[in-house]
Amino acid sequence: MYSLSRVAVRQSGLRAVRATGLRAASAWAKVPQGPPDAILGITEAFKADSHAEKINLGVGAYRDDKGKPYVLPSVKTAEKKVLDANLDKEYAGITGVPAFTKAAALLAYGADSKAIAEDRVAITQSISGTGALRIGGAFVERFFPGGKTIYIPTPSWANHNAVFSDCGLKVEKYRYYNKDTIGLDFDGMVADLKALPKGSVVLLHACAHNPTGVDPTEEQWKAISDVMKEGGHYPFFDMAYQGFASGDTNRDAFPVRHFISEGHELALCQSFAKNMGLYGERVGAFSIVCESAEEKKRVDSQLKILVRPLYSNPPVHGARIASTVLNDAALNQQWLGEVKGMADRIIEMRALLKKNLEQLGSKHDWSHITSQIGMFCYTGLKPEQMDTLAKEAALCLCHKGRPYFRGRHHLGQRQAPGRIHLQGDGLGRTWRSGPICTTWSEHDGVSGAPSRSPGAEQCGNQNRRHGASILEPSPARVRPPCPKAVRLLPHPQPLDSYAPCPLAQSYPSTFFLPPTWTAPSQHILLLAPHHGAERCPSDHELLCLLHHDQLRPHPRPPTNNLFGSRPASSPGVKHNQSTWYALKTQRCHRKNADTPDVKSDDALLAHIESSDSIDSATFQQILEMDDDDEDREFSRSIVYGFFEQADTTFTEMDKALDDKDLLKLSELGHFLKGSSATLGLTIVKNGCEKIQNYGKLLDETGNKPLPEDQCLKEIEVELRKIRENYVKVEKSLKRFYDD
């Protein structure tokens, strides 16, 4: 028989065991594994990919020429002003920095906004665009008198569904994108809007639709406004890319301003992540256009009550930067120019991607690439093609084949277009990864023309690809064009004044070397232009600069497009400007001996500043990227690359004009507009923009329809004006470079 003491001990032990067991089981043991984010998950997969030539086009962030994060100069200046002001770190208040919210409202609704003048706009700072959506969704759920459902387009930004669902709203969809035409399903959209229950809340992308890049025209927006008014629907605008669509912040805000002018009350979400590059600062705003100033006060009070338990007060640093950019007149003008430059650069990237895909021999229709707008593009690739690109080509895009046009370094060259081309036209074919040969020291001297694959003799490996895309086709298909690295030796016996290169017999375009390069130990390394099996286009006039006493590889290999990577510097190498040689296709000449060794920026810019055809501020930004103020090889390569590009484009325009091909003329105008804008060639750019609009059967402003015959006549006149101005620009820039 157990004693009471022994029973007590035993019961105590059992309780201890139970308690230990309870402590061993985590409170979160049954939390399920969630799926990866549809967009940000691509970055994680990209980081995990070990492929040497992997490319990530999945996450929407603007990049510079090297694929690095880019901070706008106006933003840098504004931040310096904020820091120099030595401001405190006190709370801004629930609705944020007043100077910022006021400026954000003016940017969206316009300086002449009647709603602002009548004090009918309730606005609060938000945690970027996502925070604005969350505030707006919660406000609709609490106070909208109709159904608690919001209708979003198909497709829409991946986060829209999650944000609104977490607000307690039911999310339904309406037709927007036509996968067959890779364009707007306008008829389907209008039909669905008409079929919605009276007084529905409808989400509309104000500009640069994410993820398709397909926007309605202004006339279509007017029709959408009429349909919304007839149905008594409430417009809920998401404007995350103001300025990124057309390069004009006013034009991109047209839908919002038109709806207000038609008597709509509406909600608006703004983000400054893209158009100011303030991704990590999380700067945004949410506003509601009310019926009266009295109603605005009541809405303001409820917005504060809603925000208080969410995050209490928004951060101030990013808002102060944005406020400075928007409220400082000089900085604001600079920023507007930078936004225009980024938008034009994206337009350029679209044209380059389409052009490169076509030059690779693709039979697929890629016209939707240039008809879409903004950072996003629906390629039309299928899910299985996307999987192949990610797994075999190390090219990461978002779901449904959407790349972001964010930087020049991939889409403007052959790597990404080559890989997309293989999927767009090569379904069912097998492609394998090939090793890359990029180390010039691996190449040995050349004694004759290659007889096998380009570059095979140089490194002894026929399977290597020399500085090319990572894809090699199966033997059944010829591989796409690629650049090649070779090592050239000077010919020992000069002919006349120059010596032919031993590889000259291999290419239609002959490369020459100066006769002073006769010793076998003297050699140069040259990256040849892109070439195919049958020809080597002479699209690089300037290939290499060498000092005859210091034969070193030029720090920047040539490119076959306007936007190559910025050159690396050559530390410790000092050159005498008067004894440099210029190695060019078809000919080689020595720089004039009386060329001054050193030139000041002021003297060099005198030619440019005296010209009304070139924006000196934009051109100065190009010059600032030169490593050496003497030879200016980086800016020179961009300028001369533009010359080659312009000559080719003018020829194509002449042919398109003869063929009365307005669509082609519009595309060519679009393409050359972006190139000329990058250099600040304002008159050429403006003329090309007119041709782009005429090609769409619109007037020069792009707003009024014109008959075809008149558009063709206008293009002929405008093309003549552009050429006349281009001749002046070319002469001025060549004088600048002493050529």
XYZ file of C-alpha atoms in Angstrom:
739
model
C 0.000 0.000 0.000
C 1.381 3.367 -1.129
C 1.919 6.072 1.423
C 0.419 9.496 0.864
C 3.893 10.965 0.460
C 4.793 8.505 -2.309
C 1.524 9.234 -4.170
C 2.186 12.970 -3.945
C 5.691 12.530 -5.364
C 4.352 10.393 -8.220
C 1.625 12.902 -9.140
C 4.157 15.720 -9.045
C 6.395 13.827 -11.454
C 3.522 13.215 -13.869
C 2.674 16.912 -13.874
C 6.327 17.712 -14.596
C 6.384 15.282 -17.546
C 3.201 16.811 -18.971
C 4.605 20.327 -18.593
C 7.869 19.320 -20.281
C 5.921 17.814 -23.167
C 3.898 20.994 -23.580
C 7.050 23.124 -23.620
C 8.648 20.882 -26.275
C 5.813 21.513 -28.754
C 6.205 24.999 -30.361
C 3.242 27.300 -30.511
C 3.899 27.595 -34.271
C 4.517 23.920 -34.988
C 1.466 23.670 -37.233
C 2.140 26.814 -39.298
C 2.178 25.615 -42.944
C 4.902 26.520 -45.435
C 3.687 29.363 -47.638
C 4.324 29.663 -51.382
C 7.093 32.008 -52.599
C 6.135 35.488 -53.755
C 5.314 35.452 -57.454
C 7.690 38.341 -58.197
C 10.225 38.581 -55.388
C 10.586 34.796 -55.460
C 12.243 35.161 -58.854
C 15.078 37.104 -57.248
C 15.596 34.321 -54.722
C 15.716 31.744 -57.513
C 18.121 33.979 -59.428
C 20.481 34.256 -56.457
C 20.468 30.487 -56.054
C 21.312 29.920 -59.742
C 25.042 29.250 -60.143
C 25.126 29.938 -63.891
C 27.909 32.383 -64.770
C 25.848 34.270 -67.362
C 22.486 34.308 -65.585
C 20.184 37.258 -66.290
C 17.365 38.482 -64.049
C 14.624 40.481 -65.761
C 12.046 39.716 -63.109
C 12.009 42.463 -60.478
C 10.934 45.983 -61.381
C 13.791 48.290 -60.482
C 15.557 50.693 -62.832
C 19.245 49.958 -63.435
C 22.263 51.758 -64.929
C 24.446 50.576 -67.819
C 26.179 48.030 -65.586
C 22.961 46.640 -64.183
C 23.541 48.400 -60.875
C 20.964 50.337 -58.809
C 20.627 53.904 -60.057
C 20.073 56.996 -57.916
C 18.771 59.991 -59.833
C 21.093 63.040 -59.698
C 18.159 65.240 -58.653
C 17.427 62.863 -55.769
C 21.081 62.928 -54.682
C 21.030 66.724 -54.660
C 17.730 66.815 -52.783
C 18.989 64.398 -50.143
C 22.097 66.520 -49.642
C 19.884 69.556 -49.110
C 17.815 67.650 -46.569
C 20.923 66.549 -44.673
C 22.484 70.023 -44.809
C 19.305 71.469 -43.288
C 20.052 69.458 -40.119
C 16.361 68.749 -39.509
C 15.063 66.978 -36.422
C 13.691 63.438 -36.336
C 10.339 64.258 -34.747
C 7.081 62.629 -35.840
C 5.583 64.175 -38.946
C 2.011 63.514 -37.860
C -0.370 60.735 -38.820
C -0.908 61.991 -42.381
C 2.776 62.635 -43.019
C 4.964 65.530 -44.170
C 2.554 68.318 -45.231
C 4.898 69.801 -47.848
C 5.152 66.380 -49.482
C 1.442 65.522 -49.540
C 0.563 68.929 -50.978
C 3.161 68.545 -53.741
C 2.102 64.944 -54.442
C -1.493 66.078 -54.936
C -0.395 68.819 -57.341
C 1.691 66.334 -59.327
C -1.250 63.966 -59.697
C -4.175 66.338 -60.165
C -2.387 69.275 -61.821
C -1.616 72.828 -60.768
C -4.940 73.965 -62.257
C -6.978 71.296 -60.467
C -10.436 72.539 -59.507
C -10.670 69.888 -56.794
C -7.498 71.185 -55.112
C -8.571 74.800 -55.498
C -11.878 73.971 -53.791
C -10.073 72.072 -50.996
C -11.857 68.808 -51.830
C -8.832 66.475 -51.814
C -8.183 64.448 -48.657
C -4.648 63.045 -48.721
C -2.304 61.122 -46.458
C 1.283 59.999 -46.863
C 1.585 56.225 -47.190
C 4.196 53.474 -47.086
C 4.761 53.660 -50.852
C 2.129 52.404 -53.285
C 1.399 49.178 -51.420
C 0.613 51.117 -48.250
C -1.645 53.446 -50.229
C -3.569 50.458 -51.582
C -3.936 49.037 -48.083
C -5.270 52.335 -46.706
C -7.641 52.697 -49.646
C -8.883 49.120 -49.409
C -9.534 49.458 -45.685
C -11.351 52.765 -46.205
C -13.593 51.221 -48.877
C -14.321 48.227 -46.633
C -15.336 50.494 -43.739
C -17.237 53.276 -45.449
C -18.209 52.547 -49.074
C -22.008 52.377 -49.187
C -22.175 49.747 -51.913
C -20.981 46.148 -52.020
C -17.686 45.184 -50.393
C -16.237 43.966 -53.692
C -13.478 45.511 -55.792
C -13.061 44.641 -59.465
C -9.506 44.445 -60.822
C -8.314 43.848 -64.410
C -7.205 40.466 -65.734
C -4.278 40.380 -65.282
C -3.265 42.857 -62.597
C -0.325 43.399 -60.260
C 0.147 40.177 -58.299
C -0.164 41.966 -54.947
C -3.532 43.602 -55.655
C -5.510 40.493 -54.797
C -3.628 39.905 -51.521
C -3.821 43.530 -50.350
C -7.543 43.902 -50.956
C -8.385 40.449 -49.603
C -6.543 41.253 -46.373
C -8.658 44.417 -46.149
C -11.770 42.254 -46.064
C -12.846 42.977 -49.637
C -13.959 40.384 -52.134
C -11.850 40.571 -55.297
C -13.471 39.980 -58.688
C -12.042 40.538 -62.151
C -12.928 42.119 -65.470
C -11.417 41.488 -68.897
C -8.453 43.649 -69.895
C -5.759 41.771 -71.837
C -6.239 39.825 -75.067
C -3.640 37.056 -75.200
C -4.330 36.426 -78.890
C -3.512 39.984 -79.972
C -1.137 40.611 -77.037
C -2.999 43.881 -76.604
C -5.953 45.524 -74.896
C -9.268 43.679 -74.946
C -11.154 46.968 -75.042
C -14.486 45.513 -76.144
C -14.325 42.846 -73.445
C -13.369 45.416 -70.828
C -16.256 47.721 -71.708
C -18.716 44.830 -71.812
C -17.645 43.641 -68.361
C -17.824 47.140 -66.865
C -21.341 47.543 -68.220
C -22.334 44.212 -66.679
C -21.105 45.075 -63.159
C -23.631 45.721 -60.388
C -24.560 49.396 -60.111
C -22.174 51.389 -57.947
C -19.221 48.982 -58.033
C -15.645 49.867 -57.043
C -13.315 49.412 -60.041
C -9.512 49.409 -59.854
C -7.898 51.131 -62.839
C -4.181 51.335 -63.693
C -3.640 55.002 -64.573
C -0.605 54.374 -66.787
C 2.055 51.762 -67.627
C -0.231 48.842 -66.801
C 1.461 46.258 -64.611
C 2.133 43.572 -65.801
C 1.146 43.852 -69.501
C 2.454 47.286 -70.489
C -0.822 47.736 -72.405
C -2.605 51.063 -71.816
C -5.858 52.421 -73.264
C -5.588 55.411 -75.594
C -6.953 58.773 -74.492
C -10.075 58.188 -76.579
C -10.552 54.804 -74.938
C -10.119 56.365 -71.493
C -12.887 58.808 -72.341
C -15.148 55.921 -73.312
C -14.260 54.081 -70.088
C -15.147 57.205 -68.105
C -18.545 57.339 -69.808
C -19.237 53.668 -69.042
C -18.208 54.135 -65.407
C -20.487 57.155 -65.097
C -23.425 55.301 -66.636
C -23.015 52.454 -64.159
C -22.463 54.731 -61.175
C -19.147 52.953 -60.573
C -16.452 54.326 -58.272
C -12.952 54.690 -59.853
C -10.064 53.508 -57.681
C -6.851 54.512 -59.500
C -3.431 52.953 -58.949
C -0.772 55.317 -60.363
C 2.600 53.801 -59.503
C 4.450 54.900 -62.657
C 3.578 58.525 -63.364
C 6.135 59.695 -65.932
C 7.392 56.209 -66.772
C 4.822 55.545 -69.478
C 5.289 58.482 -71.852
C 8.041 60.429 -70.103
C 5.513 63.210 -69.434
C 3.994 63.293 -65.939
C 1.051 65.359 -67.174
C 0.238 63.009 -70.031
C 0.447 59.971 -67.766
C -2.022 61.593 -65.366
C -4.572 62.161 -68.145
C -7.017 59.405 -67.046
C -7.177 60.701 -63.461
C -7.626 64.324 -64.488
C -10.161 63.490 -67.194
C -12.301 61.474 -64.795
C -12.356 64.405 -62.348
C -13.249 66.835 -65.141
C -16.185 64.564 -65.976
C -17.513 64.822 -62.436
C -16.220 61.559 -60.976
C -15.242 61.336 -57.345
C -12.336 58.923 -57.022
C -9.566 57.407 -54.923
C -5.911 57.528 -55.979
C -2.810 55.605 -54.886
C 0.604 57.099 -55.723
C 4.110 55.678 -55.487
C 7.456 57.433 -55.853
C 9.483 54.215 -55.914
C 9.901 54.110 -59.696
C 9.759 57.709 -60.903
C 12.161 58.934 -58.189
C 13.993 55.677 -57.572
C 13.029 55.808 -53.877
C 12.397 52.077 -53.651
C 13.678 51.507 -50.131
C 12.443 54.853 -48.787
C 8.816 53.717 -49.290
C 7.315 57.056 -50.305
C 3.700 57.172 -51.436
C 0.344 58.850 -50.958
C -3.341 57.956 -50.833
C -5.963 60.570 -51.663
C -9.723 60.834 -52.147
C -11.454 63.486 -54.230
C -14.533 64.463 -52.247
C -17.735 66.286 -53.131
C -17.075 69.253 -50.847
C -14.558 70.744 -48.423
C -16.815 69.740 -45.539
C -16.862 66.123 -46.725
C -13.085 66.262 -47.105
C -12.706 67.156 -43.394
C -14.728 64.125 -42.354
C -12.792 61.823 -44.680
C -9.512 63.251 -43.334
C -10.544 62.428 -39.786
C -11.358 58.819 -40.658
C -8.118 58.371 -42.595
C -6.211 59.347 -39.450
C -8.218 56.883 -37.359
C -7.491 54.163 -39.914
C -3.744 54.887 -40.186
C -3.090 55.229 -36.447
C -3.244 51.482 -35.566
C -1.521 50.482 -38.835
C 1.804 52.305 -38.445
C 0.927 55.411 -36.440
C 3.225 57.795 -38.354
C 4.966 57.442 -41.733
C 8.769 57.789 -42.083
C 10.016 61.300 -42.855
C 13.361 60.972 -44.665
C 12.141 59.761 -48.043
C 9.164 62.124 -47.955
C 11.498 65.056 -47.305
C 13.612 64.052 -50.304
C 10.553 63.771 -52.552
C 9.185 67.042 -51.192
C 12.448 68.831 -51.994
C 12.459 67.464 -55.546
C 8.840 68.490 -56.105
C 8.962 71.917 -54.434
C 12.391 73.194 -55.531
C 11.777 74.709 -58.988
C 15.231 73.931 -60.389
C 15.336 70.408 -58.973
C 11.804 69.749 -60.175
C 12.729 70.657 -63.740
C 15.846 68.511 -63.506
C 13.805 65.586 -62.185
C 11.196 65.914 -64.939
C 14.031 65.740 -67.463
C 15.472 62.664 -65.771
C 12.083 60.945 -65.772
C 11.794 61.725 -69.480
C 15.277 60.311 -70.015
C 14.431 57.092 -68.192
C 11.206 56.686 -70.151
C 12.999 57.317 -73.453
C 15.665 54.835 -72.465
C 12.982 52.214 -71.824
C 11.456 53.015 -75.223
C 14.923 52.539 -76.711
C 15.274 49.190 -74.982
C 11.980 47.996 -76.421
C 13.066 48.945 -79.917
C 16.477 47.309 -79.452
C 14.976 44.081 -78.148
C 12.557 43.887 -81.068
C 15.295 44.747 -83.558
C 17.726 42.184 -82.161
C 15.070 39.466 -82.138
C 14.345 40.199 -85.791
C 18.040 40.304 -86.699
C 18.474 36.896 -85.097
C 16.103 35.581 -87.739
C 13.008 35.239 -85.585
C 9.843 34.652 -87.598
C 7.673 35.504 -84.610
C 5.728 38.780 -84.631
C 7.311 40.930 -81.904
C 5.501 44.192 -82.746
C 3.738 44.116 -79.372
C 7.080 44.840 -77.680
C 7.115 48.384 -79.064
C 3.358 48.936 -78.922
C 3.293 48.226 -75.179
C 4.473 50.924 -72.789
C 6.364 51.440 -69.546
C 8.677 49.021 -67.731
C 6.598 45.925 -68.390
C 6.156 43.764 -71.435
C 4.131 40.637 -72.057
C 6.260 38.571 -74.411
C 3.538 36.067 -75.226
C 5.781 33.167 -74.198
C 4.093 30.098 -72.752
C 4.737 28.684 -69.252
C 6.800 25.783 -70.603
C 8.953 28.242 -72.539
C 9.442 30.286 -69.383
C 10.563 27.191 -67.508
C 13.068 26.365 -70.246
C 14.470 29.903 -70.203
C 14.951 29.763 -66.443
C 16.387 26.248 -66.243
C 18.468 25.979 -69.417
C 19.161 29.577 -70.385
C 19.445 31.136 -66.905
C 17.107 33.934 -67.997
C 14.661 34.813 -65.216
C 11.398 36.556 -66.116
C 8.157 36.996 -64.234
C 5.218 34.686 -64.642
C 3.568 34.727 -68.081
C 6.744 35.916 -69.758
C 7.006 39.476 -68.479
C 10.451 41.105 -68.446
C 11.131 44.502 -66.920
C 12.777 47.036 -69.219
C 15.121 48.355 -66.554
C 18.679 48.495 -67.923
C 20.533 48.520 -71.221
C 23.175 45.932 -70.554
C 21.141 42.797 -71.331
C 18.158 43.640 -73.509
C 20.192 45.981 -75.710
C 22.777 43.326 -76.496
C 22.365 39.842 -77.903
C 22.229 37.695 -74.784
C 18.636 38.126 -73.631
C 17.193 38.592 -77.134
C 19.050 35.475 -78.261
C 17.626 33.393 -75.458
C 14.104 34.754 -75.928
C 14.382 34.192 -79.688
C 15.246 30.562 -79.129
C 12.059 30.110 -77.123
C 9.856 32.248 -79.362
C 10.896 30.395 -82.532
C 12.623 27.262 -81.307
C 9.917 25.271 -79.563
C 10.683 21.579 -79.523
C 14.387 22.135 -80.140
C 16.984 21.245 -77.561
C 19.520 23.821 -76.416
C 22.456 23.224 -74.168
C 24.635 25.528 -72.133
C 28.148 26.080 -73.370
C 31.193 27.284 -71.422
C 32.252 30.864 -71.866
C 35.698 31.986 -72.972
C 36.106 35.565 -71.800
C 39.718 35.688 -70.613
C 41.746 37.245 -73.383
C 44.996 35.752 -72.105
C 43.738 32.320 -73.164
C 44.046 33.213 -76.850
C 47.221 32.443 -78.756
C 48.534 34.214 -81.823
C 46.810 33.711 -85.155
C 48.662 32.609 -88.246
C 45.741 32.276 -90.615
C 42.022 32.403 -91.053
C 39.851 30.216 -88.866
C 38.636 27.111 -90.590
C 36.318 25.838 -87.876
C 34.130 27.639 -85.366
C 35.143 31.293 -84.776
C 37.934 31.491 -82.265
C 38.576 27.727 -82.140
C 42.256 27.986 -83.063
C 42.887 30.738 -80.576
C 42.161 28.768 -77.443
C 42.155 25.218 -78.760
C 38.624 24.506 -77.651
C 36.041 24.302 -80.410
C 33.248 24.020 -77.871
C 33.958 27.346 -76.215
C 31.891 30.405 -76.995
C 33.963 33.564 -77.170
C 32.366 36.402 -75.221
C 28.966 35.238 -76.420
C 25.570 34.288 -75.115
C 25.552 31.128 -73.026
C 23.343 29.177 -75.391
C 24.603 26.764 -78.020
C 22.069 25.069 -80.287
C 21.833 21.437 -81.088
C 23.790 20.438 -84.226
C 20.599 20.691 -86.270
C 20.503 24.462 -85.993
C 23.049 27.189 -86.740
C 23.899 29.148 -83.625
C 23.013 32.837 -83.436
C 25.549 35.621 -84.121
C 27.992 36.425 -81.364
C 31.089 38.534 -80.719
C 34.523 36.908 -80.875
C 37.782 37.608 -79.077
C 40.962 37.225 -81.135
C 44.611 38.092 -80.726
C 46.038 39.963 -83.705
C 49.719 40.101 -84.653
C 51.022 42.902 -86.893
C 52.103 41.841 -90.349
C 55.927 41.860 -90.558
C 56.037 43.446 -94.038
C 54.331 46.846 -94.435
C 52.348 47.411 -97.618
C 52.423 51.027 -98.766
C 51.748 53.033 -95.609
C 49.903 50.364 -93.640
C 50.092 46.647 -93.051
C 47.083 44.349 -93.544
C 46.020 42.214 -90.648
C 46.680 38.460 -91.097
C 42.986 37.838 -90.428
C 41.871 40.234 -93.151
C 41.150 37.388 -95.563
C 38.598 36.029 -93.102
C 36.291 39.019 -93.167
C 34.750 41.320 -95.788
C 35.636 44.241 -93.504
C 39.432 44.509 -93.408
C 41.291 45.519 -90.269
C 44.640 47.284 -90.657
C 47.586 47.791 -88.324
C 50.152 50.608 -88.417
C 53.544 49.648 -89.932
C 55.376 50.513 -86.712
C 53.989 47.326 -85.182
C 56.498 44.940 -86.720
C 58.159 43.143 -83.825
C 56.617 39.703 -83.183
C 56.403 40.509 -79.472
C 54.257 43.538 -80.142
C 50.593 42.654 -80.325
C 47.143 43.895 -79.454
C 43.924 42.308 -78.299
C 40.811 43.192 -80.227
C 37.184 42.245 -79.702
C 35.693 41.898 -83.156
C 32.115 43.050 -83.810
C 29.178 40.679 -83.923
C 29.419 38.366 -86.880
C 27.476 35.583 -88.486
C 28.585 32.703 -90.647
C 28.470 34.718 -93.867
C 29.359 38.302 -93.053
C 30.914 40.658 -90.534
C 29.018 43.979 -90.531
C 31.316 46.987 -90.343
C 29.125 48.734 -87.823
C 31.967 49.906 -85.576
C 34.148 52.570 -87.053
C 36.242 52.988 -83.953
C 37.519 49.588 -82.861
C 40.640 50.256 -80.856
C 43.157 52.913 -79.815
C 46.755 51.888 -79.222
C 49.906 53.776 -78.332
C 52.715 52.531 -80.558
C 55.188 52.335 -77.654
C 52.806 50.969 -75.052
C 50.814 48.281 -76.808
C 48.118 47.628 -74.287
C 44.593 46.354 -74.831
C 42.085 49.143 -75.114
C 40.079 49.218 -71.842
C 36.703 49.092 -73.582
C 35.792 46.540 -76.254
C 33.443 47.865 -78.940
C 29.728 47.200 -78.991
C 27.232 47.064 -81.817
C 24.648 49.229 -80.110
C 24.478 52.683 -78.612
C 24.451 51.498 -75.021
C 27.527 49.445 -74.256
C 28.991 48.859 -70.822
C 31.095 51.619 -69.421
C 34.822 50.902 -69.893
C 37.115 49.866 -67.117
C 40.068 52.161 -66.515
C 43.670 51.250 -67.304
C 45.599 52.106 -64.129
C 49.136 53.299 -64.534
C 48.985 53.838 -68.306
C 49.725 57.377 -69.479
C 49.262 58.213 -73.138
C 50.467 61.045 -75.323
C 47.515 62.254 -77.376
C 49.703 63.151 -80.368
C 51.139 59.655 -80.814
C 47.995 57.570 -80.602
C 46.851 55.498 -83.545
C 43.228 54.916 -84.396
C 42.512 51.448 -85.721
C 39.368 51.527 -87.821
C 37.521 49.325 -90.240
C 38.804 49.733 -93.806
C 41.423 52.299 -92.832
C 43.834 53.380 -90.133
C 45.125 56.880 -89.510
C 47.349 58.642 -87.037
C 45.974 61.457 -84.921
C 47.190 64.914 -85.914
C 50.502 65.747 -84.307
C 49.342 69.235 -83.385
C 46.408 67.942 -81.367
C 46.776 69.463 -77.885
C 47.541 67.031 -75.111
C 45.081 68.462 -72.624
C 41.783 70.231 -73.213
C 39.492 71.758 -70.654
C 35.854 70.809 -70.485
C 34.896 74.441 -71.101
C 36.852 74.565 -74.347
C 35.551 71.190 -75.477
C 31.947 72.188 -74.807
C 32.212 75.477 -76.676
C 31.163 73.780 -79.925
C 28.195 72.122 -78.253
C 26.926 75.101 -76.289
C 26.918 77.227 -79.447
C 24.517 74.777 -81.082
C 20.761 75.022 -80.565
C 20.407 71.423 -81.755
C 22.121 69.814 -78.767
C 21.173 70.084 -75.127
C 24.553 70.772 -73.529
C 23.416 69.659 -70.048
C 22.442 66.208 -71.311
C 25.612 65.900 -73.372
C 27.707 66.951 -70.378
C 26.279 63.992 -68.435
C 27.625 61.679 -71.154
C 31.046 63.352 -70.959
C 31.186 62.908 -67.195
C 31.316 59.153 -67.756
C 34.653 59.401 -69.599
C 37.578 57.962 -67.655
C 40.107 60.053 -69.567
C 39.380 63.664 -70.544
C 42.042 63.469 -73.273
C 40.717 60.712 -75.508
C 37.110 60.552 -74.218
C 36.811 57.037 -75.573
C 33.532 56.230 -73.795
C 31.532 59.233 -74.996
C 33.161 58.976 -78.430
C 31.996 55.382 -78.799
C 28.424 56.365 -77.905
C 28.391 59.315 -80.315
C 29.870 57.392 -83.233
C 27.638 54.458 -82.443
C 24.703 56.850 -82.794
C 26.012 58.084 -86.150
C 26.067 54.526 -87.492
C 22.651 53.822 -86.024
C 21.163 57.015 -87.462
C 22.546 56.390 -90.968
C 21.044 52.910 -91.009
C 17.723 54.148 -89.644
C 17.480 56.946 -92.224
C 17.994 54.395 -94.995
C 15.260 52.207 -93.533
C 12.975 55.236 -93.246
C 13.481 56.049 -96.937
C 12.484 52.531 -97.901
C 9.473 52.543 -95.583
C 8.391 55.893 -97.030
C 8.640 54.514 -100.574
C 6.583 51.508 -99.461
C 4.119 53.780 -97.619
C 4.652 51.589 -94.569
C 3.373 53.891 -91.825
C 3.699 51.306 -89.067
C 7.383 50.791 -89.896
C 7.948 54.551 -90.041
C 6.361 54.942 -86.618
C 8.586 52.210 -85.169
C 11.735 53.725 -86.710
C 10.805 57.186 -85.426
C 10.204 55.675 -81.998
C 13.595 53.942 -82.104
C 15.658 56.935 -83.243
C 13.841 59.236 -80.822
C 15.197 57.301 -77.866
C 18.755 57.256 -79.242
C 18.826 60.980 -79.964
C 17.261 61.837 -76.596
C 20.083 60.021 -74.818
C 22.618 62.387 -76.407
C 20.450 65.469 -75.972
C 19.848 65.930 -79.707
C 16.613 67.781 -79.112
C 15.642 68.774 -82.654
C 16.318 65.290 -84.025
C 14.414 63.758 -81.115
C 11.426 66.072 -81.558
C 11.309 65.389 -85.278
C 11.424 61.641 -84.723
C 8.579 61.909 -82.229
C 6.488 63.647 -84.886
C 7.249 60.850 -87.366
C 6.279 58.315 -84.712
C 2.896 60.027 -84.304
C 2.311 60.535 -88.041
C 3.001 56.831 -88.515
C 0.075 56.155 -86.177
C -2.187 58.357 -88.356
C -2.134 61.095 -85.711
C -1.017 64.713 -85.783
C 2.406 65.727 -84.469
C 1.088 65.923 -80.897
C -0.336 62.397 -81.066
C -3.878 63.515 -80.212
C -5.764 64.287 -83.450
C -6.391 61.682 -86.206
C -5.093 62.536 -89.701
C -5.665 60.927 -93.126
C -2.978 58.592 -94.459
C -1.947 60.777 -97.419
C -1.414 63.802 -95.200
C 0.638 61.751 -92.725
C 2.915 60.493 -95.504
C 3.464 64.063 -96.747
C 4.185 65.300 -93.234
C 6.682 62.469 -92.683
C 8.470 63.321 -95.942
C 8.797 66.966 -94.902
C 9.818 66.120 -91.333
C 12.380 63.547 -92.455
C 14.026 66.147 -94.674
C 14.196 68.593 -91.755
C 15.641 65.943 -89.451
C 18.343 65.057 -91.965
C 19.323 68.689 -92.438
C 19.624 69.126 -88.697
C 21.420 65.807 -88.313
C 24.134 66.935 -90.755
C 24.748 69.994 -88.572
C 24.786 67.887 -85.413
C 27.196 65.368 -86.919
C 29.532 68.131 -88.068
C 29.434 69.817 -84.662
C 30.137 66.602 -82.755
C 32.930 65.518 -85.101
C 34.499 68.920 -84.642
C 34.203 68.386 -80.906
C 36.197 65.153 -81.218
C 38.631 66.715 -83.743
C 37.605 64.277 -86.485
